Coordinates of C-alpha atoms in Angstrom, one line a residue:
X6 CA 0.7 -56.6 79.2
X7 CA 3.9 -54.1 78.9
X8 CA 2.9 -54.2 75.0
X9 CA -0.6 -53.7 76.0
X10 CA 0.2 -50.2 77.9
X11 CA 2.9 -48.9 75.7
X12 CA 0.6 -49.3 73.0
X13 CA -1.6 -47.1 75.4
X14 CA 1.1 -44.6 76.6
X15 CA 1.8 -43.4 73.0
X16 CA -1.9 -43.4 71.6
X17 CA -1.9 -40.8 74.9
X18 CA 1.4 -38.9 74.2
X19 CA -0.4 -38.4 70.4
X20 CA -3.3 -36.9 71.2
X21 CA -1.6 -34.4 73.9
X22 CA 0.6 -33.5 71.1
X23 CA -2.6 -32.7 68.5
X24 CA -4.0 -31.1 70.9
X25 CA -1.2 -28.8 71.7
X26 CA -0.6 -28.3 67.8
X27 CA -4.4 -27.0 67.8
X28 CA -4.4 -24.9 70.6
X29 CA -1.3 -23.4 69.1
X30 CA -2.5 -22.7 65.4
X31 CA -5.8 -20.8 67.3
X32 CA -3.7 -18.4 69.2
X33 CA -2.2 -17.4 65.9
X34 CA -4.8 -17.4 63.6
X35 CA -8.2 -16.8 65.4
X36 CA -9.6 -20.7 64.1
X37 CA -8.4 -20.4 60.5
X38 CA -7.5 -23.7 58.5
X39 CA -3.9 -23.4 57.7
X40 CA -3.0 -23.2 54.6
X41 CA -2.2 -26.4 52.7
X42 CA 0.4 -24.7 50.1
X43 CA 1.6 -21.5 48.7
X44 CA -0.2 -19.2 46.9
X45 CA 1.1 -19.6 43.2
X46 CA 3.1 -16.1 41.6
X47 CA 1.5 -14.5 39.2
X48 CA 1.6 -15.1 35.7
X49 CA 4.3 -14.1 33.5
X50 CA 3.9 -11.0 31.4
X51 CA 5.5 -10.7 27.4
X52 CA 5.7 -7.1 26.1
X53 CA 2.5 -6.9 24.8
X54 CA 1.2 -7.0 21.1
X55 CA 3.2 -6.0 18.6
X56 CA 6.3 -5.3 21.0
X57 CA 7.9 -8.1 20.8
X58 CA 10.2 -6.4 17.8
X59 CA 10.2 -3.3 16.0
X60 CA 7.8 -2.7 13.2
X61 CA 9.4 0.2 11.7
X62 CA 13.1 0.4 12.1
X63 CA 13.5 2.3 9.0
X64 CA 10.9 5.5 9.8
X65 CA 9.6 8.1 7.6
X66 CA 12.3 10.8 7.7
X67 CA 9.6 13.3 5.6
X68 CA 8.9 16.8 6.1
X69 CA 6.8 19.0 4.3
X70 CA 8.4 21.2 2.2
X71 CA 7.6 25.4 3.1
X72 CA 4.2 26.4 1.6
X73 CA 2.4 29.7 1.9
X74 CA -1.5 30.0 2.2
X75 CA -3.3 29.7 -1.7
X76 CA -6.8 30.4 -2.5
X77 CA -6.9 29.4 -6.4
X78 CA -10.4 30.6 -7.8
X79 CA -12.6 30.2 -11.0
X80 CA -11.6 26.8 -11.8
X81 CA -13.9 23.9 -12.7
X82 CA -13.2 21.7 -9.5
X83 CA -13.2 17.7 -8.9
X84 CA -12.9 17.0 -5.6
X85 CA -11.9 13.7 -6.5
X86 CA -14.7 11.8 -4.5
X87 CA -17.2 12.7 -7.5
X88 CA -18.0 15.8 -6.3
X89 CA -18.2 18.9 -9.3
X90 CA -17.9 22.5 -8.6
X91 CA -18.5 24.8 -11.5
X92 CA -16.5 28.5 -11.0
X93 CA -15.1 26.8 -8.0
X94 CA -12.5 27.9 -5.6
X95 CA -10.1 26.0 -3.1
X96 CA -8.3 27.2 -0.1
X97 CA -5.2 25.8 1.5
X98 CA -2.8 26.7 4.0
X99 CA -0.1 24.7 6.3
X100 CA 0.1 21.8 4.4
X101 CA -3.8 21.1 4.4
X102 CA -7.2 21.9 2.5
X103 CA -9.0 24.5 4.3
X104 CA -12.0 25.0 2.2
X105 CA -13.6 24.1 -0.9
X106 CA -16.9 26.2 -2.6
X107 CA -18.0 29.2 -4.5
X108 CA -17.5 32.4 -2.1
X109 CA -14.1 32.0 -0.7
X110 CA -12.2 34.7 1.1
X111 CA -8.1 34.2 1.2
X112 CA -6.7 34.9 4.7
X113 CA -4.2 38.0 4.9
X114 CA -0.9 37.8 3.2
X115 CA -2.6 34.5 1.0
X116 CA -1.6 33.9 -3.0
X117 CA -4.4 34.4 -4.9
X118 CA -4.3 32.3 -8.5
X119 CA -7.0 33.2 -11.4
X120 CA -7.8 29.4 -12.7
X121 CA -10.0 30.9 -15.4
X122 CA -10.4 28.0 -18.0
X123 CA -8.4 25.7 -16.0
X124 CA -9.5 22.4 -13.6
X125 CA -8.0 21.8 -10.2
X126 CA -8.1 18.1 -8.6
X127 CA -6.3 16.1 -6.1
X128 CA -2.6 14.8 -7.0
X129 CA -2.8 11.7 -9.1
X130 CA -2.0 8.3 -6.2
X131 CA -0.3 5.7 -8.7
X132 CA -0.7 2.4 -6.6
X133 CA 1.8 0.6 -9.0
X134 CA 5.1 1.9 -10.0
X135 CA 8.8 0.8 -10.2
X136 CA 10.3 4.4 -10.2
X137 CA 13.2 4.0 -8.2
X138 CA 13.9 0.4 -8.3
X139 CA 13.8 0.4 -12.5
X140 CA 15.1 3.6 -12.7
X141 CA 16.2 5.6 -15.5
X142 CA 18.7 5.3 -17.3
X143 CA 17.5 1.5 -18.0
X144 CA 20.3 -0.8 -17.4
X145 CA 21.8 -3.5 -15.6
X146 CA 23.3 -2.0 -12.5
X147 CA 20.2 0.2 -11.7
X148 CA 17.7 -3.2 -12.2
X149 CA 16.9 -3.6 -8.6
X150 CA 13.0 -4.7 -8.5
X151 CA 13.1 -8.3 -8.7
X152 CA 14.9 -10.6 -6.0
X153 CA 14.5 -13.4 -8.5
X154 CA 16.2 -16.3 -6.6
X155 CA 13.6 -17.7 -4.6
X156 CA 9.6 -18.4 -5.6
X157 CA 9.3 -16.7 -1.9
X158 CA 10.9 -13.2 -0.4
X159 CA 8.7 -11.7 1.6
X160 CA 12.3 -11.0 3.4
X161 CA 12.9 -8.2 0.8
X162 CA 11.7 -4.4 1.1
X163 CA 11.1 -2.6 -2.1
X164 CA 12.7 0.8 -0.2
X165 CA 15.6 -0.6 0.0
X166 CA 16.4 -0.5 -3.6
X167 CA 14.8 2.6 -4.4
X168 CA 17.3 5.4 -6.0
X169 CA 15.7 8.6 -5.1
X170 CA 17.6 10.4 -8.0
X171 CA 15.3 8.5 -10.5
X172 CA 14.4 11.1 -13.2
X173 CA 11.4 9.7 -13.8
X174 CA 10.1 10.7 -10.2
X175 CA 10.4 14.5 -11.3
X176 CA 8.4 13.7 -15.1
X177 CA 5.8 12.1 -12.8
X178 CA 5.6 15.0 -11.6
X179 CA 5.7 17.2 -13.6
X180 CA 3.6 15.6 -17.0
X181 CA 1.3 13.9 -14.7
X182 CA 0.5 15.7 -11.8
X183 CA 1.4 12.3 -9.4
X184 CA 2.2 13.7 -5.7
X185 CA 2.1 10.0 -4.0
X186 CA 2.6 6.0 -5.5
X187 CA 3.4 3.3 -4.2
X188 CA 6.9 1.1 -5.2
X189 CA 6.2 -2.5 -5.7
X190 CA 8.9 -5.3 -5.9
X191 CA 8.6 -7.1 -9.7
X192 CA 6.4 -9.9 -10.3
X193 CA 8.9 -13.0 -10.4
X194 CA 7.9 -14.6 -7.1
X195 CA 4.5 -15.7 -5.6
X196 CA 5.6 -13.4 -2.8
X197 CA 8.0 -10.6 -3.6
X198 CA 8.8 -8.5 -0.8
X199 CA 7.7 -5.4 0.9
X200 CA 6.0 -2.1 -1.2
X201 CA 6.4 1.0 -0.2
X202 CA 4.3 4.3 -0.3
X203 CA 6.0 7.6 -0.7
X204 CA 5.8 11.4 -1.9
X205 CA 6.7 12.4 -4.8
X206 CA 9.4 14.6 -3.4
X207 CA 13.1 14.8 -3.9
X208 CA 14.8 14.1 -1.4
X209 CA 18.2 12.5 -0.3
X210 CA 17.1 9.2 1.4
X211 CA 14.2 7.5 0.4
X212 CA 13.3 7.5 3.9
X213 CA 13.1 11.4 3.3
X214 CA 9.9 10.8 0.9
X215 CA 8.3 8.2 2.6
X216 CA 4.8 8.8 3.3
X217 CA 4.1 8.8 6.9
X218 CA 2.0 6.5 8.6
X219 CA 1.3 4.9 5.4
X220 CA 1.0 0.6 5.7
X221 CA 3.8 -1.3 4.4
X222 CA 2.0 -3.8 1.2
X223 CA 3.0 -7.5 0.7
X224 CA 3.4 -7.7 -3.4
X225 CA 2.6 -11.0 -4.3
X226 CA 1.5 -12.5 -7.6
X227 CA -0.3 -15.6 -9.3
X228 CA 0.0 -17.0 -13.1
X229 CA 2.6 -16.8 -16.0
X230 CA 5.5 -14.8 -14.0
X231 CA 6.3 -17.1 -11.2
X232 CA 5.7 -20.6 -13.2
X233 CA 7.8 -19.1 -15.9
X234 CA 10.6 -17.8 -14.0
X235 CA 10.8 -20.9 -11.5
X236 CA 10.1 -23.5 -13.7
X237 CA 12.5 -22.2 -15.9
X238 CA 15.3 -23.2 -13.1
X239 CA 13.5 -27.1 -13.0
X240 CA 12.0 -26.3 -9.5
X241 CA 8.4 -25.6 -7.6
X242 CA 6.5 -23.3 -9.1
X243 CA 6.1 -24.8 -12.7
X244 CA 2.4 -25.0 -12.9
X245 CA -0.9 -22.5 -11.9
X246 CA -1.0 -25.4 -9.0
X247 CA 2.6 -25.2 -8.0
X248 CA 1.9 -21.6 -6.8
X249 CA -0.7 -22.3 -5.2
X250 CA 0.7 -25.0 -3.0
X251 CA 3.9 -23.2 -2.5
X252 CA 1.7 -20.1 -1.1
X253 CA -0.1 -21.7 0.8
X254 CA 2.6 -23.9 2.6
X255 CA 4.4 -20.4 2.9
X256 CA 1.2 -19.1 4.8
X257 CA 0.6 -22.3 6.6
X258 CA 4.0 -21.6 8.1
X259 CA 3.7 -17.6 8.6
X260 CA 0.8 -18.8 11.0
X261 CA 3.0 -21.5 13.2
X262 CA 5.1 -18.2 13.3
X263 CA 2.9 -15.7 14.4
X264 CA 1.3 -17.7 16.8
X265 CA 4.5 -18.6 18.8
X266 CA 5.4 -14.3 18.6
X267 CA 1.5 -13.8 19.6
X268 CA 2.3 -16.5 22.7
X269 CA 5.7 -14.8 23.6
X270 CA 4.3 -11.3 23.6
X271 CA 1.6 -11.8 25.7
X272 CA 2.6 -14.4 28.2
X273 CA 6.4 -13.5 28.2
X274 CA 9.5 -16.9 28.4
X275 CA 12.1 -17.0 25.3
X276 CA 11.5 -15.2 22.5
X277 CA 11.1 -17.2 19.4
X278 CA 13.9 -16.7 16.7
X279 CA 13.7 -14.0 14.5
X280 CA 12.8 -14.4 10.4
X281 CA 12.4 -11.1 8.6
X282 CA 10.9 -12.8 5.6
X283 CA 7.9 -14.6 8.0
X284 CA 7.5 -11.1 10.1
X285 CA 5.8 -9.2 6.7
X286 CA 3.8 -12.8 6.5
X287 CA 2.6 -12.3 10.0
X288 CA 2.3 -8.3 9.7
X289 CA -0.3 -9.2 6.6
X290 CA -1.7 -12.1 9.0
X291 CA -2.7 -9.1 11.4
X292 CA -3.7 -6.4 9.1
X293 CA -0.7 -4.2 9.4
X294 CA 0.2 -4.9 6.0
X295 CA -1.9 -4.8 2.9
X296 CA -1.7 -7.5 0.2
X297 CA -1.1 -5.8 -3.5
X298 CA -1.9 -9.1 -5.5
X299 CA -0.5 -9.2 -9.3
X300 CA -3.2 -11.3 -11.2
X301 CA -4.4 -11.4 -14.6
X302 CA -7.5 -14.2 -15.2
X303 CA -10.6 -13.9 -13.0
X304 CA -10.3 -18.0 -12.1
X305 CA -7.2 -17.2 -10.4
X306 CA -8.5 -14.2 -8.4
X307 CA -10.9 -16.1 -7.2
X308 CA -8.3 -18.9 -6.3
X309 CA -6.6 -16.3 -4.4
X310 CA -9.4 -14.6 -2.6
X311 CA -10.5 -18.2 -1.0
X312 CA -6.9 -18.6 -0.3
X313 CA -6.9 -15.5 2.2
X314 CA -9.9 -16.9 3.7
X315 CA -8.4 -20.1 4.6
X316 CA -5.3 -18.5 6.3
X317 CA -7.3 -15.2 7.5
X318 CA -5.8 -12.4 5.6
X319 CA -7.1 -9.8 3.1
X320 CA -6.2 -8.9 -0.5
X321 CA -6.5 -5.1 -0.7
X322 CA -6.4 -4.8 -4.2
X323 CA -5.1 -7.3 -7.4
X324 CA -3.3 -5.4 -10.0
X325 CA -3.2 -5.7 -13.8
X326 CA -6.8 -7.7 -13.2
X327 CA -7.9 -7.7 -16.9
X328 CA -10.6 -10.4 -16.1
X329 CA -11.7 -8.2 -13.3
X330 CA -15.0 -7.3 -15.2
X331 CA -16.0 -11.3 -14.9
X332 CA -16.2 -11.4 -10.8
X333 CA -17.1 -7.9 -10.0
X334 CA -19.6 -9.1 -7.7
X335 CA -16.9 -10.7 -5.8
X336 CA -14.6 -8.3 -5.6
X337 CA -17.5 -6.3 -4.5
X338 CA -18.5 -9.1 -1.6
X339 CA -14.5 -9.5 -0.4
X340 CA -13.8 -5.3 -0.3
X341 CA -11.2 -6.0 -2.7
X342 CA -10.3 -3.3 -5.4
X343 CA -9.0 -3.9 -8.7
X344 CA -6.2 -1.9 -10.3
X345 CA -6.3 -1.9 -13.8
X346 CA -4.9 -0.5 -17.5
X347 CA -7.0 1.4 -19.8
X348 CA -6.5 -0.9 -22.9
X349 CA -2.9 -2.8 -22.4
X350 CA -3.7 -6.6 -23.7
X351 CA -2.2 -9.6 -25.8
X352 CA 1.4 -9.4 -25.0
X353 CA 1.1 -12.6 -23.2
X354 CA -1.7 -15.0 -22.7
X355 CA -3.2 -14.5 -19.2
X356 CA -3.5 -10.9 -20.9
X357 CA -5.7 -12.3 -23.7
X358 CA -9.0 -11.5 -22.4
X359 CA -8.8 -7.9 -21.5
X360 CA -11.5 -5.4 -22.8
X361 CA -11.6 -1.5 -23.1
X362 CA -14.9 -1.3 -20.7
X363 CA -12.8 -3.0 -17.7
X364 CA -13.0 0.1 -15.7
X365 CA -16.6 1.3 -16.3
X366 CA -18.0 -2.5 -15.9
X367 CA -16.2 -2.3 -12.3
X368 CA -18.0 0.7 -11.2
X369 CA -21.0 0.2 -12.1
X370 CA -21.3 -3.2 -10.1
X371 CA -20.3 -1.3 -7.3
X372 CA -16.7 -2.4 -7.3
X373 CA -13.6 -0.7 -6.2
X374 CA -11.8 0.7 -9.2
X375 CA -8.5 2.6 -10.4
X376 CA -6.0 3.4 -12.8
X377 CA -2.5 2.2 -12.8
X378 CA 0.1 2.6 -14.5
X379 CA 3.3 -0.3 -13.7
X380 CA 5.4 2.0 -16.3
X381 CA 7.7 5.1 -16.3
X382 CA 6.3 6.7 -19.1
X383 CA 2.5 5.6 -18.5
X384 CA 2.7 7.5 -15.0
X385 CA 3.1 10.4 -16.7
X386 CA -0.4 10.4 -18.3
X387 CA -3.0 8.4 -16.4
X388 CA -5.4 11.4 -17.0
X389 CA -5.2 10.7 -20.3
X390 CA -5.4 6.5 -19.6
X391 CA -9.0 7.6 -17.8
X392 CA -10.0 9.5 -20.6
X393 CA -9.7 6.6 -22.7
X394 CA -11.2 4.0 -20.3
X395 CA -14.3 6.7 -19.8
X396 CA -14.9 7.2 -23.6
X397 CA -14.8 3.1 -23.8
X398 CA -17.5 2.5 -21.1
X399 CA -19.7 5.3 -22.8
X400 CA -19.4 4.0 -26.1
X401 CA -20.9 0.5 -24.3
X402 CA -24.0 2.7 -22.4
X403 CA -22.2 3.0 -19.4
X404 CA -22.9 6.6 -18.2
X405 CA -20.1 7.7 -15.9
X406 CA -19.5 11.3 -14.7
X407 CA -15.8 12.8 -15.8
X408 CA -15.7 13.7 -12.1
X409 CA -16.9 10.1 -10.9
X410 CA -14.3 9.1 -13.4
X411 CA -11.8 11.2 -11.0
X412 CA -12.2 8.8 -8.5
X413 CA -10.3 6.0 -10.4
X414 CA -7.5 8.4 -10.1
X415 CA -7.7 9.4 -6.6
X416 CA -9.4 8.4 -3.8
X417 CA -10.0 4.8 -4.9
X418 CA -6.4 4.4 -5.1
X419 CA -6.1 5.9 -1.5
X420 CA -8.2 3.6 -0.6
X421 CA -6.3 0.7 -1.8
X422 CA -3.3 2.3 0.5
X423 CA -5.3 3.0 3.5
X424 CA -4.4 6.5 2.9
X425 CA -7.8 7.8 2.2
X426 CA -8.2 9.8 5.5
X427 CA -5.1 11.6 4.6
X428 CA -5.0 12.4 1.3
X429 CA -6.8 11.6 -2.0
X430 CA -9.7 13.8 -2.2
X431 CA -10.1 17.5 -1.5
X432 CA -11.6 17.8 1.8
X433 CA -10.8 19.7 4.4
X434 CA -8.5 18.6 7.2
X435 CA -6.6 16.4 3.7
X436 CA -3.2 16.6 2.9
X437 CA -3.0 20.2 0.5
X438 CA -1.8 17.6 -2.4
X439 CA -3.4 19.9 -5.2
X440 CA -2.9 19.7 -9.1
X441 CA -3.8 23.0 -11.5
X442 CA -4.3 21.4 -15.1
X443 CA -4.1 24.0 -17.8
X444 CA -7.5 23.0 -18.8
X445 CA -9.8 19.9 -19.1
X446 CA -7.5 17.0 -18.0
X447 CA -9.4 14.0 -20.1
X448 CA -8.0 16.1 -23.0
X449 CA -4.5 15.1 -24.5
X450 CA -3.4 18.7 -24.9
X451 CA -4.0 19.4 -21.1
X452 CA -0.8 19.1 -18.5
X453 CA 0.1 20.2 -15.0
X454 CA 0.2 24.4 -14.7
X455 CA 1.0 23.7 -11.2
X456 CA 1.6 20.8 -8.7
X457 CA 1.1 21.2 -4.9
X458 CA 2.2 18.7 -2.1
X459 CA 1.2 19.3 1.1
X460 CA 0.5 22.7 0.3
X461 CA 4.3 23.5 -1.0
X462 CA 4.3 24.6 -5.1
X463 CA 6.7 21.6 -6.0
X464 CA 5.8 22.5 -9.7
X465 CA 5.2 25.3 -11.9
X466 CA 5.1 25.7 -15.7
X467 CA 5.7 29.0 -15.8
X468 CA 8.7 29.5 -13.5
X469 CA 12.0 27.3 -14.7
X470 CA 13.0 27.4 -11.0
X471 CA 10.1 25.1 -9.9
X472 CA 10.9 22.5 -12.6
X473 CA 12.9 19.7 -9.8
X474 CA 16.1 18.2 -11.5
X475 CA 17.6 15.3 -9.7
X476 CA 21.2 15.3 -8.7
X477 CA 22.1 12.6 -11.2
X478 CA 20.7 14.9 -14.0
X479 CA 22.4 18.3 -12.8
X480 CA 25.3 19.3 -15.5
X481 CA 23.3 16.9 -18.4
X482 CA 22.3 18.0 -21.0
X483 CA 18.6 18.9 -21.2
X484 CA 18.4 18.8 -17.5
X485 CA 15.4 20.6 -16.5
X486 CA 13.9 22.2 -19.7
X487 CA 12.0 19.5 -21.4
X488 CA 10.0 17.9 -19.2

């Protein structure tokens, strides 16, 4: 019986004590449930996209050099998108085209120039040169363009070894009327490091003629160069399928990479650990570098171009791309261009196949197409390397304008560099990058009067005091007179 009741007395003393607890939790909140846990903290933040590291620690240090308005009139004019203006004029003023037509007035205080007989276009863009890191004079200690120890250096940045005294920057210049290229690494590795795109200024730094807000390029390259080279040393790449498998594990990685960087910027924890090689991979996996692909035979381009599908990049242009005439519809479908030679060939096998009609087989399937010239004296003339890749396609029936022809040297190229709003063409609101030729520039007697860039006279035939001389030349002899 005492068990009996205590059981009682405590099933009582209970309930009086959940009763209490209830009457308690509605005097303070009106009824509510109570809570049965915390409300969880918010989520963690990274730094946002593309923030987790700078992208561009060594900036463009460029500025324009001083210009006066110009209004240059009776020229024949190519506008350099395949536009043609007979007994043409063009206006520009602070470092940018301000008009291009027939009837023309030149602001107050303007330089007028009679172009009588003469052509005006936009500065060559060379998307493939070594001036700078294969400087002049050609030797040893200057050979800086190939970090030929490893099939893969994406780590490398072609600015880095670029000598801004290069003499062949100012012959550019001044024989071929180039006011922007891009320096590419060499061809030894399947991946070989950073390009850069600059103006074809002097200046003490390379960072001083470094294009502004130009992309970065990822110079890579497929065939005979990095099979040779590597398989020379007894080691992966030895084969055509050696380089592919050693891209593609190099790109399967760059993904893991990016991913964990994507992860850490947006949610925030430990950053991963830094590899400046795999940040150009994952800057190309993103779109904020463009892929400058060095490849000869059309199977391999194709190779290639399903190669950036399976990883999810995009080749902006392959260079050399003798065979390019075979898959033109394919470069067509992938918006990839091809920069080519006017007639090099047969100095090595993957080279075997080229023909003269490369260029003009391009365009007319509707391809992206341009000169290049991968060569210090060859810079100095691609108006003359279009005249001959023009003459080849019309000798086959291809009918190509010498202004659509312009475009090969010009916008296309821009293109290629994601420059295009900027400069390569002249249209109003462009970059005042301006060449005078001293008459029809498909002819090999024709050559630079005058040379603008961004509107400042950087060149001028007639005047001994606008023909630049690098530092390293000053006190040599010749310096300055025969160029």
């Amino acid at each position: 019986m005492a068990s009996a009741a205590h059981s009682r007395s405590s099933r009582t003393v209970f309930a009086l004590l959940a009763s209490a607890a209830l009457l308690a939790g509605c005097a303070t909140d009106g009824g509510a449930k109570p809570k049965s846990a915390a409300a969880a903290p918010p989520a963690a933040k990274g730094p946002g996209a593309g923030k987790g590291y700078s992208h561009d620690p060594y900036p463009s240090t460029y500025h324009p050099y001083p210009g006066v308005p110009t209004l240059i009139t009776n020229v024949t004019v190519f506008d350099g998108e395949g536009g043609r203006i007979d007994g043409g004029q063009v206006l520009f003023a602070d470092g940018k085209i301000v008009a291009v037509g027939q009837q023309l007035s030149a602001p107050a205080g303007a330089k007028v120039i009679d172009g009588t007989g003469k052509t005006v276009s936009p500065g060559v863009i060379d998307i493939h040169s070594h001036l700078g890191d294969y400087p002049s004079p050609a030797v040893q200690a200057n050979s800086d363009g190939n970090e030929a120890t490893s099939p893969t250096t994406p780590d490398v940045w072609a600015e880095h070894s670029v000598w801004p005294q290069d003499p062949g920057f100012s012959r550019a210049l001044a024989n071929g009327g180039v006011t922007t290229l891009e320096i590419l690494p060499g061809s030894a590795n399947l991946m070989g490091g950073r390009s850069v795109v600059i103006k074809n200024v002097y200046a003490r730094t390379e960072q001083g003629m470094k294009f502004p807000g130009a992309k970065y390029g990822l110079k890579m390259a497929c065939g005979e160069n990095p099979k040779r080279v590597y398989g020379s040393k007894g080691r992966e790449p030895s084969t055509r399928m050696g380089n592919i498998a050693v891209d593609r594990q190099t790109w399967a990685r760059a993904v893991e990479y990016k991913r964990r960087w994507d992860k850490y910027e947006n949610s925030g924890g430990e950053p991963p650990a830094r590899d400046i090689g795999m940040d150009t991979l994952a800057g190309v996996l993103s779109g904020e570098i463009l892929v400058q692909n060095h490849c000869y035979r059309a199977d391999e381009m194709g190779i290639v171009l399903d190669m950036a599908k399976e990883f999810g990049y995009h080749v902006s242009a392959f260079h050399h791309a003798v065979e390019a005439y075979k898959i033109a519809d394919l470069l067509k479908a992938n918006g990839t261009c091809a920069a080519v030679w006017a007639d090099w060939w047969g100095f090595k096998m993957e080279a075997y196949d080229a023909i003269k009609e490369n260029l003009a087989l391009l365009t007319k399937a509707g391809a992206c197409a341009m000169i290049h010239s991968d060569d210090e004296n060859g810079i100095q003339r691609l108006n003359q390397e279009v005249a001959k890749a023009l003459a080849a396609g019309r000798r086959a029936g291809i009918e190509i304008s010498d202004a659509e022809a312009w475009k090969w040297l010009t916008i296309n190229p821009a293109k290629a560099l994601g420059i295009d709003d900027k400069t390569g063409s002249l249209k109003p609101g462009k970059m005042a990058d301006v060449v005078l030729w001293n008459g029809n520039p498909f002819s090999v007697y024709t050559r630079p009067d005058m040379v603008w860039i961004d509107g400042a006279l950087m060149y001028d035939a007639h005047d001994s005091g606008r023909r630049p001389v690098s530092d390293f030349e000053l006190g040599q002899p010749g310096s300055g007179d025969v160029k």
